[in-house]
Each structure stands twice: as structure tokens, then as C-alpha cells.
PDB file of C-alpha atoms and ligand atoms in Angstrom:
ATOM      1  CA  MET T   1      27.593  -5.745 -14.665  1.00  0.00           C
ATOM      2  CA  ILE T   2      26.261  -2.247 -15.200  1.00  0.00           C
ATOM      3  CA  THR T   3      27.917  -0.144 -17.846  1.00  0.00           C
ATOM      4  CA  PRO T   4      27.984   3.573 -17.127  1.00  0.00           C
ATOM      5  CA  PRO T   5      26.844   5.717 -20.020  1.00  0.00           C
ATOM      6  CA  ASP T   6      29.387   7.770 -21.951  1.00  0.00           C
ATOM      7  CA  PRO T   7      29.304  11.349 -20.745  1.00  0.00           C
ATOM      8  CA  GLY T   8      27.091  13.226 -23.113  1.00  0.00           C
ATOM      9  CA  THR T   9      24.878  10.315 -24.099  1.00  0.00           C
ATOM     10  CA  VAL T  10      21.250   9.955 -23.196  1.00  0.00           C
ATOM     11  CA  CYS T  11      19.995   7.140 -20.967  1.00  0.00           C
ATOM     12  CA  GLU T  12      17.943   5.348 -23.605  1.00  0.00           C
ATOM     13  CA  SER T  13      15.387   3.791 -21.304  1.00  0.00           C
ATOM     14  CA  PRO T  14      13.902   5.577 -18.347  1.00  0.00           C
ATOM     15  CA  TYR T  15      14.401   2.281 -16.551  1.00  0.00           C
ATOM     16  CA  SER T  16      18.044   1.775 -17.402  1.00  0.00           C
ATOM     17  CA  LEU T  17      20.348   1.411 -14.429  1.00  0.00           C
ATOM     18  CA  CYS T  18      23.241   3.850 -14.607  1.00  0.00           C
ATOM     19  CA  GLU T  19      26.053   3.830 -12.076  1.00  0.00           C
ATOM     20  CA  PRO T  20      25.925   6.804  -9.711  1.00  0.00           C
ATOM     21  CA  PRO T  21      29.275   8.634 -10.113  1.00  0.00           C
ATOM     22  CA  ASP T  22      28.991  12.338 -10.780  1.00  0.00           C
ATOM     23  CA  TYR T  23      28.543  12.385 -14.497  1.00  0.00           C
ATOM     24  CA  VAL T  24      28.626  15.749 -16.127  1.00  0.00           C
ATOM     25  CA  ASN T  25      26.604  16.457 -19.246  1.00  0.00           C
ATOM     26  CA  VAL T  26      24.546  13.307 -18.957  1.00  0.00           C
ATOM     27  CA  SER T  27      21.046  14.057 -20.126  1.00  0.00           C
ATOM     28  CA  PRO T  28      18.438  13.520 -17.468  1.00  0.00           C
ATOM     29  CA  VAL T  29      15.994  10.626 -17.682  1.00  0.00           C
ATOM     30  CA  ALA T  30      13.304  11.777 -20.092  1.00  0.00           C
ATOM     31  CA  ASP T  31      10.254  11.680 -17.829  1.00  0.00           C
ATOM     32  CA  PRO T  32       7.912  14.663 -17.493  1.00  0.00           C
ATOM     33  CA  ARG T  33       7.038  13.556 -13.964  1.00  0.00           C
ATOM     34  CA  LEU T  34      10.554  14.601 -12.890  1.00  0.00           C
ATOM     35  CA  GLU T  35       9.747  18.322 -13.291  1.00  0.00           C
ATOM     36  CA  GLY T  36      13.025  18.798 -15.141  1.00  0.00           C
ATOM     37  CA  ARG T  37      15.115  17.471 -12.227  1.00  0.00           C
ATOM     38  CA  ALA T  38      18.032  15.274 -13.145  1.00  0.00           C
ATOM     39  CA  VAL T  39      18.325  11.842 -11.617  1.00  0.00           C
ATOM     40  CA  HIS T  40      21.554   9.937 -11.086  1.00  0.00           C
ATOM     41  CA  ARG T  41      19.948   6.685 -12.008  1.00  0.00           C
ATOM     42  CA  ILE T  42      16.920   4.471 -11.731  1.00  0.00           C
ATOM     43  CA  ALA T  43      17.821   2.430  -8.670  1.00  0.00           C
ATOM     44  CA  TYR T  44      14.883  -0.025  -8.833  1.00  0.00           C
ATOM     45  CA  ASP T  45      12.575  -0.334 -11.809  1.00  0.00           C
ATOM     46  CA  GLU T  46       8.938  -1.433 -11.792  1.00  0.00           C
ATOM     47  CA  ALA T  47       9.713  -5.068 -12.525  1.00  0.00           C
ATOM     48  CA  ALA T  48      12.339  -5.326  -9.770  1.00  0.00           C
ATOM     49  CA  ILE T  49       9.977  -3.744  -7.264  1.00  0.00           C
ATOM     50  CA  ALA T  50       7.051  -5.991  -8.227  1.00  0.00           C
ATOM     51  CA  THR T  51       9.177  -9.135  -7.927  1.00  0.00           C
ATOM     52  CA  ARG T  52      10.540  -8.155  -4.524  1.00  0.00           C
ATOM     53  CA  VAL T  53       7.135  -7.090  -3.163  1.00  0.00           C
ATOM     54  CA  GLN T  54       5.703 -10.446  -4.206  1.00  0.00           C
ATOM     55  CA  GLU T  55       8.532 -12.217  -2.355  1.00  0.00           C
ATOM     56  CA  LEU T  56       7.998 -10.062   0.724  1.00  0.00           C
ATOM     57  CA  GLY T  57       4.278 -10.859   0.693  1.00  0.00           C
ATOM     58  CA  ALA T  58       5.075 -14.568   0.656  1.00  0.00           C
ATOM     59  CA  GLU T  59       7.632 -14.151   3.490  1.00  0.00           C
ATOM     60  CA  ILE T  60       5.124 -12.259   5.606  1.00  0.00           C
ATOM     61  CA  THR T  61       2.320 -14.745   4.931  1.00  0.00           C
ATOM     62  CA  LYS T  62       4.606 -17.559   6.106  1.00  0.00           C
ATOM     63  CA  ALA T  63       5.847 -15.624   9.146  1.00  0.00           C
ATOM     64  CA  TYR T  64       2.342 -15.120  10.576  1.00  0.00           C
ATOM     65  CA  PRO T  65       0.580 -18.503  10.481  1.00  0.00           C
ATOM     66  CA  ASP T  66      -2.018 -17.517  13.070  1.00  0.00           C
ATOM     67  CA  GLY T  67      -3.390 -14.641  15.137  1.00  0.00           C
ATOM     68  CA  ASP T  68      -4.768 -11.267  14.129  1.00  0.00           C
ATOM     69  CA  LEU T  69      -2.452  -9.312  11.840  1.00  0.00           C
ATOM     70  CA  LEU T  70      -2.678  -5.521  11.662  1.00  0.00           C
ATOM     71  CA  VAL T  71      -0.552  -3.959   8.933  1.00  0.00           C
ATOM     72  CA  LEU T  72       0.207  -0.380   9.946  1.00  0.00           C
ATOM     73  CA  GLY T  73       1.407   1.878   7.144  1.00  0.00           C
ATOM     74  CA  LEU T  74       3.545   4.849   8.088  1.00  0.00           C
ATOM     75  CA  LEU T  75       2.252   7.737   6.022  1.00  0.00           C
ATOM     76  CA  LYS T  76       2.826   9.189   3.648  1.00  0.00           C
ATOM     77  CA  GLY T  77       5.845   7.405   2.206  1.00  0.00           C
ATOM     78  CA  SER T  78       4.548   3.835   2.528  1.00  0.00           C
ATOM     79  CA  PHE T  79       1.220   4.331   0.758  1.00  0.00           C
ATOM     80  CA  ILE T  80       2.125   2.770  -2.601  1.00  0.00           C
ATOM     81  CA  PHE T  81       4.316   0.030  -1.126  1.00  0.00           C
ATOM     82  CA  LEU T  82       1.646  -0.834   1.424  1.00  0.00           C
ATOM     83  CA  SER T  83      -1.106  -1.088  -1.168  1.00  0.00           C
ATOM     84  CA  ASP T  84       0.968  -3.429  -3.322  1.00  0.00           C
ATOM     85  CA  LEU T  85       2.276  -5.405  -0.352  1.00  0.00           C
ATOM     86  CA  VAL T  86      -1.053  -6.245   1.289  1.00  0.00           C
ATOM     87  CA  ARG T  87      -2.301  -7.673  -2.004  1.00  0.00           C
ATOM     88  CA  GLN T  88       0.595 -10.138  -1.881  1.00  0.00           C
ATOM     89  CA  ILE T  89      -0.169 -11.316   1.666  1.00  0.00           C
ATOM     90  CA  THR T  90      -2.505 -14.294   1.368  1.00  0.00           C
ATOM     91  CA  ARG T  91      -3.857 -14.527   4.930  1.00  0.00           C
ATOM     92  CA  PRO T  92      -6.460 -12.444   6.770  1.00  0.00           C
ATOM     93  CA  LEU T  93      -5.317  -8.983   7.888  1.00  0.00           C
ATOM     94  CA  HIS T  94      -6.483  -5.490   8.698  1.00  0.00           C
ATOM     95  CA  VAL T  95      -4.897  -2.246   7.518  1.00  0.00           C
ATOM     96  CA  ASP T  96      -4.445   0.996   9.411  1.00  0.00           C
ATOM     97  CA  PHE T  97      -2.123   3.983   9.226  1.00  0.00           C
ATOM     98  CA  VAL T  98       0.189   6.004  11.437  1.00  0.00           C
ATOM     99  CA  VAL T  99       1.384   9.521  10.696  1.00  0.00           C
ATOM    100  CA  ALA T 100       4.736  10.934  11.790  1.00  0.00           C
ATOM    101  CA  SER T 101       6.416  14.135  10.685  1.00  0.00           C
ATOM    102  CA  SER T 102       9.403  13.655   8.397  1.00  0.00           C
ATOM    103  CA  TYR T 103      12.028  15.823   6.776  1.00  0.00           C
ATOM    104  CA  GLY T 104       9.852  18.635   5.451  1.00  0.00           C
ATOM    105  CA  ASN T 105      11.571  20.151   2.451  1.00  0.00           C
ATOM    106  CA  ASP T 106      15.074  19.033   3.368  1.00  0.00           C
ATOM    107  CA  THR T 107      16.996  15.965   2.307  1.00  0.00           C
ATOM    108  CA  VAL T 108      18.497  15.588   5.784  1.00  0.00           C
ATOM    109  CA  SER T 109      16.782  14.894   9.067  1.00  0.00           C
ATOM    110  CA  SER T 110      15.856  17.907  11.157  1.00  0.00           C
ATOM    111  CA  GLY T 111      16.277  15.838  14.295  1.00  0.00           C
ATOM    112  CA  THR T 112      12.666  16.236  15.376  1.00  0.00           C
ATOM    113  CA  VAL T 113      10.013  13.563  14.940  1.00  0.00           C
ATOM    114  CA  ARG T 114       6.413  14.467  15.685  1.00  0.00           C
ATOM    115  CA  LEU T 115       3.999  11.588  16.066  1.00  0.00           C
ATOM    116  CA  ILE T 116       0.341  11.811  15.184  1.00  0.00           C
ATOM    117  CA  TYR T 117      -1.304   8.543  16.132  1.00  0.00           C
ATOM    118  CA  ASP T 118      -4.879   7.316  16.129  1.00  0.00           C
ATOM    119  CA  PRO T 119      -5.483   6.155  19.710  1.00  0.00           C
ATOM    120  CA  GLU T 120      -8.723   4.389  18.737  1.00  0.00           C
ATOM    121  CA  THR T 121      -6.859   1.689  16.849  1.00  0.00           C
ATOM    122  CA  GLU T 122      -6.852  -1.468  18.972  1.00  0.00           C
ATOM    123  CA  LEU T 123      -3.376  -2.966  19.038  1.00  0.00           C
ATOM    124  CA  ALA T 124      -3.536  -5.148  22.138  1.00  0.00           C
ATOM    125  CA  GLY T 125      -3.159  -8.866  21.433  1.00  0.00           C
ATOM    126  CA  LYS T 126      -2.516  -8.399  17.689  1.00  0.00           C
ATOM    127  CA  HIS T 127       0.516  -8.972  15.525  1.00  0.00           C
ATOM    128  CA  ILE T 128       1.488  -5.462  14.429  1.00  0.00           C
ATOM    129  CA  LEU T 129       3.550  -5.072  11.268  1.00  0.00           C
ATOM    130  CA  LEU T 130       4.746  -1.503  10.838  1.00  0.00           C
ATOM    131  CA  VAL T 131       5.373  -0.744   7.165  1.00  0.00           C
ATOM    132  CA  GLU T 132       7.874   1.991   6.305  1.00  0.00           C
ATOM    133  CA  ASP T 133       9.190   3.259   2.977  1.00  0.00           C
ATOM    134  CA  ILE T 134      12.848   3.696   3.941  1.00  0.00           C
ATOM    135  CA  VAL T 135      15.054   3.416   7.008  1.00  0.00           C
ATOM    136  CA  ASP T 136      17.627   6.202   7.017  1.00  0.00           C
ATOM    137  CA  SER T 137      18.767   7.332  10.481  1.00  0.00           C
ATOM    138  CA  GLY T 138      16.097   5.080  12.022  1.00  0.00           C
ATOM    139  CA  ARG T 139      14.915   7.865  14.304  1.00  0.00           C
ATOM    140  CA  THR T 140      11.316   7.866  13.071  1.00  0.00           C
ATOM    141  CA  LEU T 141      10.865   4.123  13.408  1.00  0.00           C
ATOM    142  CA  HIS T 142      12.570   3.966  16.767  1.00  0.00           C
ATOM    143  CA  ARG T 143      10.195   6.550  18.212  1.00  0.00           C
ATOM    144  CA  LEU T 144       7.194   4.785  16.705  1.00  0.00           C
ATOM    145  CA  MET T 145       8.237   1.379  17.998  1.00  0.00           C
ATOM    146  CA  GLU T 146       8.549   2.817  21.500  1.00  0.00           C
ATOM    147  CA  VAL T 147       5.015   4.233  21.318  1.00  0.00           C
ATOM    148  CA  LEU T 148       3.443   1.140  19.746  1.00  0.00           C
ATOM    149  CA  GLY T 149       5.208  -1.158  22.211  1.00  0.00           C
ATOM    150  CA  THR T 150       3.230   0.366  25.077  1.00  0.00           C
ATOM    151  CA  ARG T 151      -0.041  -0.782  23.462  1.00  0.00           C
ATOM    152  CA  ARG T 152       0.507  -4.453  24.416  1.00  0.00           C
ATOM    153  CA  PRO T 153       0.603  -5.981  20.911  1.00  0.00           C
ATOM    154  CA  LYS T 154       1.157  -9.730  20.598  1.00  0.00           C
ATOM    155  CA  SER T 155       4.187  -8.962  18.416  1.00  0.00           C
ATOM    156  CA  LEU T 156       5.640  -5.851  16.842  1.00  0.00           C
ATOM    157  CA  GLY T 157       7.629  -6.075  13.623  1.00  0.00           C
ATOM    158  CA  ILE T 158       8.997  -3.743  10.964  1.00  0.00           C
ATOM    159  CA  CYS T 159       8.805  -4.137   7.216  1.00  0.00           C
ATOM    160  CA  ALA T 160      10.803  -1.547   5.249  1.00  0.00           C
ATOM    161  CA  LEU T 161      10.910  -1.382   1.484  1.00  0.00           C
ATOM    162  CA  LEU T 162      14.367   0.184   1.577  1.00  0.00           C
ATOM    163  CA  HIS T 163      17.101   0.130   4.198  1.00  0.00           C
ATOM    164  CA  LYS T 164      20.223   2.290   3.887  1.00  0.00           C
ATOM    165  CA  HIS T 165      21.961   0.369   6.694  1.00  0.00           C
ATOM    166  CA  ILE T 166      23.310   3.549   8.217  1.00  0.00           C
ATOM    167  CA  ALA T 167      20.727   3.697  11.007  1.00  0.00           C
ATOM    168  CA  THR T 168      22.305   4.453  14.361  1.00  0.00           C
ATOM    169  CA  GLU T 169      19.092   5.287  16.145  1.00  0.00           C
ATOM    170  CA  LEU T 170      16.970   2.202  15.517  1.00  0.00           C
ATOM    171  CA  HIS T 171      17.330  -0.293  18.319  1.00  0.00           C
ATOM    172  CA  HIS T 172      14.751  -2.723  16.966  1.00  0.00           C
ATOM    173  CA  PRO T 173      15.390  -5.285  14.213  1.00  0.00           C
ATOM    174  CA  THR T 174      13.904  -4.668  10.777  1.00  0.00           C
ATOM    175  CA  ARG T 175      12.324  -8.079  10.221  1.00  0.00           C
ATOM    176  CA  PHE T 176      11.470  -7.663   6.536  1.00  0.00           C
ATOM    177  CA  VAL T 177      13.548  -5.569   4.104  1.00  0.00           C
ATOM    178  CA  GLY T 178      12.814  -5.110   0.413  1.00  0.00           C
ATOM    179  CA  PHE T 179      16.151  -3.766  -0.776  1.00  0.00           C
ATOM    180  CA  ASP T 180      19.458  -2.778   0.809  1.00  0.00           C
ATOM    181  CA  ALA T 181      19.483   0.777  -0.508  1.00  0.00           C
ATOM    182  CA  PRO T 182      22.426   2.939  -1.547  1.00  0.00           C
ATOM    183  CA  ASN T 183      23.159   5.953   0.632  1.00  0.00           C
ATOM    184  CA  GLU T 184      21.585   8.340  -1.855  1.00  0.00           C
ATOM    185  CA  PHE T 185      18.429  10.429  -1.758  1.00  0.00           C
ATOM    186  CA  LEU T 186      15.778   8.267  -3.371  1.00  0.00           C
ATOM    187  CA  VAL T 187      12.399   9.286  -4.757  1.00  0.00           C
ATOM    188  CA  GLY T 188       9.423   7.522  -6.301  1.00  0.00           C
ATOM    189  CA  TYR T 189       7.089   4.635  -5.417  1.00  0.00           C
ATOM    190  CA  GLY T 190       5.822   6.716  -2.496  1.00  0.00           C
ATOM    191  CA  LEU T 191       9.084   8.444  -1.545  1.00  0.00           C
ATOM    192  CA  ASP T 192       9.139  12.194  -2.016  1.00  0.00           C
ATOM    193  CA  HIS T 193      11.331  15.206  -2.144  1.00  0.00           C
ATOM    194  CA  ALA T 194       9.327  18.207  -0.904  1.00  0.00           C
ATOM    195  CA  GLU T 195       6.145  16.224  -1.736  1.00  0.00           C
ATOM    196  CA  SER T 196       7.109  15.737  -5.398  1.00  0.00           C
ATOM    197  CA  PHE T 197       7.880  12.483  -7.205  1.00  0.00           C
ATOM    198  CA  ARG T 198       5.791  10.139  -5.016  1.00  0.00           C
ATOM    199  CA  HIS T 199       3.938   8.937  -8.116  1.00  0.00           C
ATOM    200  CA  LEU T 200       6.973   7.685 -10.034  1.00  0.00           C
ATOM    201  CA  PRO T 201       6.419   3.956 -10.656  1.00  0.00           C
ATOM    202  CA  TYR T 202      10.177   3.361 -10.192  1.00  0.00           C
ATOM    203  CA  ILE T 203      12.678   4.453  -7.498  1.00  0.00           C
ATOM    204  CA  ALA T 204      15.269   6.962  -8.660  1.00  0.00           C
ATOM    205  CA  SER T 205      18.289   8.604  -7.083  1.00  0.00           C
ATOM    206  CA  LEU T 206      17.824  12.364  -7.141  1.00  0.00           C
ATOM    207  CA  LYS T 207      20.723  14.482  -8.283  1.00  0.00           C
TER     208      LYS T 207
HETATM  209  P1  LIG E 301      14.798   8.334   9.438  1.00  0.00           P
HETATM  210  O1  LIG E 301      13.983   8.700  10.628  1.00  0.00           O
HETATM  211  O2  LIG E 301      16.068   9.134   9.332  1.00  0.00           O
HETATM  212  O3  LIG E 301      15.065   6.845   9.307  1.00  0.00           O
HETATM  213  O4  LIG E 301      13.977   8.798   8.157  1.00  0.00           O
HETATM  214  C1  LIG E 301      12.797   8.176   7.818  1.00  0.00           C
HETATM  215  C2  LIG E 301      11.945   8.992   6.885  1.00  0.00           C
HETATM  216  O5  LIG E 301      12.692  10.027   6.229  1.00  0.00           O
HETATM  217  C3  LIG E 301      11.410   8.103   5.798  1.00  0.00           C
HETATM  218  O6  LIG E 301      10.184   7.536   6.150  1.00  0.00           O
HETATM  219  C4  LIG E 301      11.265   9.059   4.640  1.00  0.00           C
HETATM  220  O7  LIG E 301      10.023   9.722   4.686  1.00  0.00           O
HETATM  221  C5  LIG E 301      12.380  10.068   4.857  1.00  0.00           C
HETATM  222  N1  LIG E 301      13.573   9.682   4.077  1.00  0.00           N
HETATM  223  C6  LIG E 301      14.740   9.179   4.522  1.00  0.00           C
HETATM  224  N2  LIG E 301      15.596   8.940   3.512  1.00  0.00           N
HETATM  225  C7  LIG E 301      14.925   9.295   2.394  1.00  0.00           C
HETATM  226  C8  LIG E 301      15.262   9.252   0.984  1.00  0.00           C
HETATM  227  O8  LIG E 301      16.352   8.835   0.542  1.00  0.00           O
HETATM  228  N3  LIG E 301      14.295   9.706   0.133  1.00  0.00           N
HETATM  229  C9  LIG E 301      13.066  10.144   0.551  1.00  0.00           C
HETATM  230  N4  LIG E 301      12.717  10.183   1.829  1.00  0.00           N
HETATM  231  C10 LIG E 301      13.641   9.764   2.745  1.00  0.00           C
HETATM  232 MG1  LIG E 302       9.241  11.907   3.264  1.00  0.00          MG
END
């Protein structure tokens, strides 16, 4: 059970989990990396992330007993998750990246997804695991899955660190999910707001 802080008190630990209601006068988490921005709460701390990533690595290792595995990180948001995840997958694999445009400086989707994809990457006959930071509307992943599906992979799966479960535009299953995320704007561990906060070692809900 999580106890909300009294209004006016400081969150003692930068990793303490505070419930999200709109507190007034709650001091922001004391972390210079936050550029003075207040956060609602630390949604997932370093230990929780590490434990879950280790479990995901084991799940993925078990799910692909044979064949070539290509782990495709969707940049930029997946870069930290991907680097931790592949070190928890104990079978042979290759790593590559895909770039798609995202929200720019907004916290809501603009409705446009631009894909920038390396056509030299050989996907045919391989198990492709697309690694994403967070599934929100699902638009980005849906578009990517359509494109990658035309490259004749042996299988095509999605691994998302976070899933808000509000996606209406993703018509492919997300095979591996780290956390069922709250419908809040989250930053850290690769996720940004206007390119800031990617380097936070925890995932926080931005005020
Ligand atoms: P979708 O296409 O709406 O699912 O959005 C996917 C992309 O939007 C993600 O890969 C992120 O880059 C970005 N995004 C969505 N929700 C968040 C969030 O809560 N924090 C940071 N980025 C987000
Ligand atoms: Mg982004």
C-alpha cells in the first residue's frame, strides 16, 4: 500500500513512490537532472526496472529456442532498455535499429509517423523482435509492423518496456511487456520530453 505524502512535505527519497493525485505544494523530487521540473512520482525505480528486465530477458531467451534472432531497437526511446535487455538474453542474437519520428516537443501525438529505415538490414528468414520504449496510441508500432512484415521475416514480435493499454491503433499483439503503465506522461530510462530526461535511471511521471 502506497501512502501519499502530506501536502507540503518533501518526498524523502528520489525513488519513493507517491500516488499521482494533484498534490499542491509538494516539493519536487530533489534531482538536478530534472531541470527544476516537478514530477508526480517515481513510477518505476532502478531496482524494479532491473528485476523486470532480467525477467523479460529470460522470457525472450525461452521463447526463441532456435533460429536467427535480430533485436531491432526503435530509436531513440528504446536505447537504454535495449542495451540492458540484450545483456539478459542468453542466446545468440544480432542488434540493429529503426528510426521513426515521434511526438516532437508535444506530449500528445501529432498524428503523423515518419519512418526512416535502413533497407540494407536483412530481415528475411529471421526472428525479428522489435523493441519499443512505450506503447501509447500504438500508431508508431502499427506502421512499423506493416513495413517490417513485408520483409519476409520468420517471425515478427514486439517487446515494449511500458504499455499504457489505451492503444486503439495497434493491430498486432505485444508479445513481451515490461510494465502495464499508468496513463501519464512518463520520462526517464530512455523516454524523453522534448529530448530531456532520457538519462534518468528511473521512470517518472512528469507534472
Ligand atoms: P504511439 O505511436 O502513440 O504509441 O507513441 C509511441 C511513441 O511516443 C513512443 O515510442 C514514445 O517515443 C512516445 N511516447 C508515448 N507516450 C509517451 C510518454 O508517456 N512519455 C514519453 N514518450 C512517450
Ligand atoms: Mg519520444
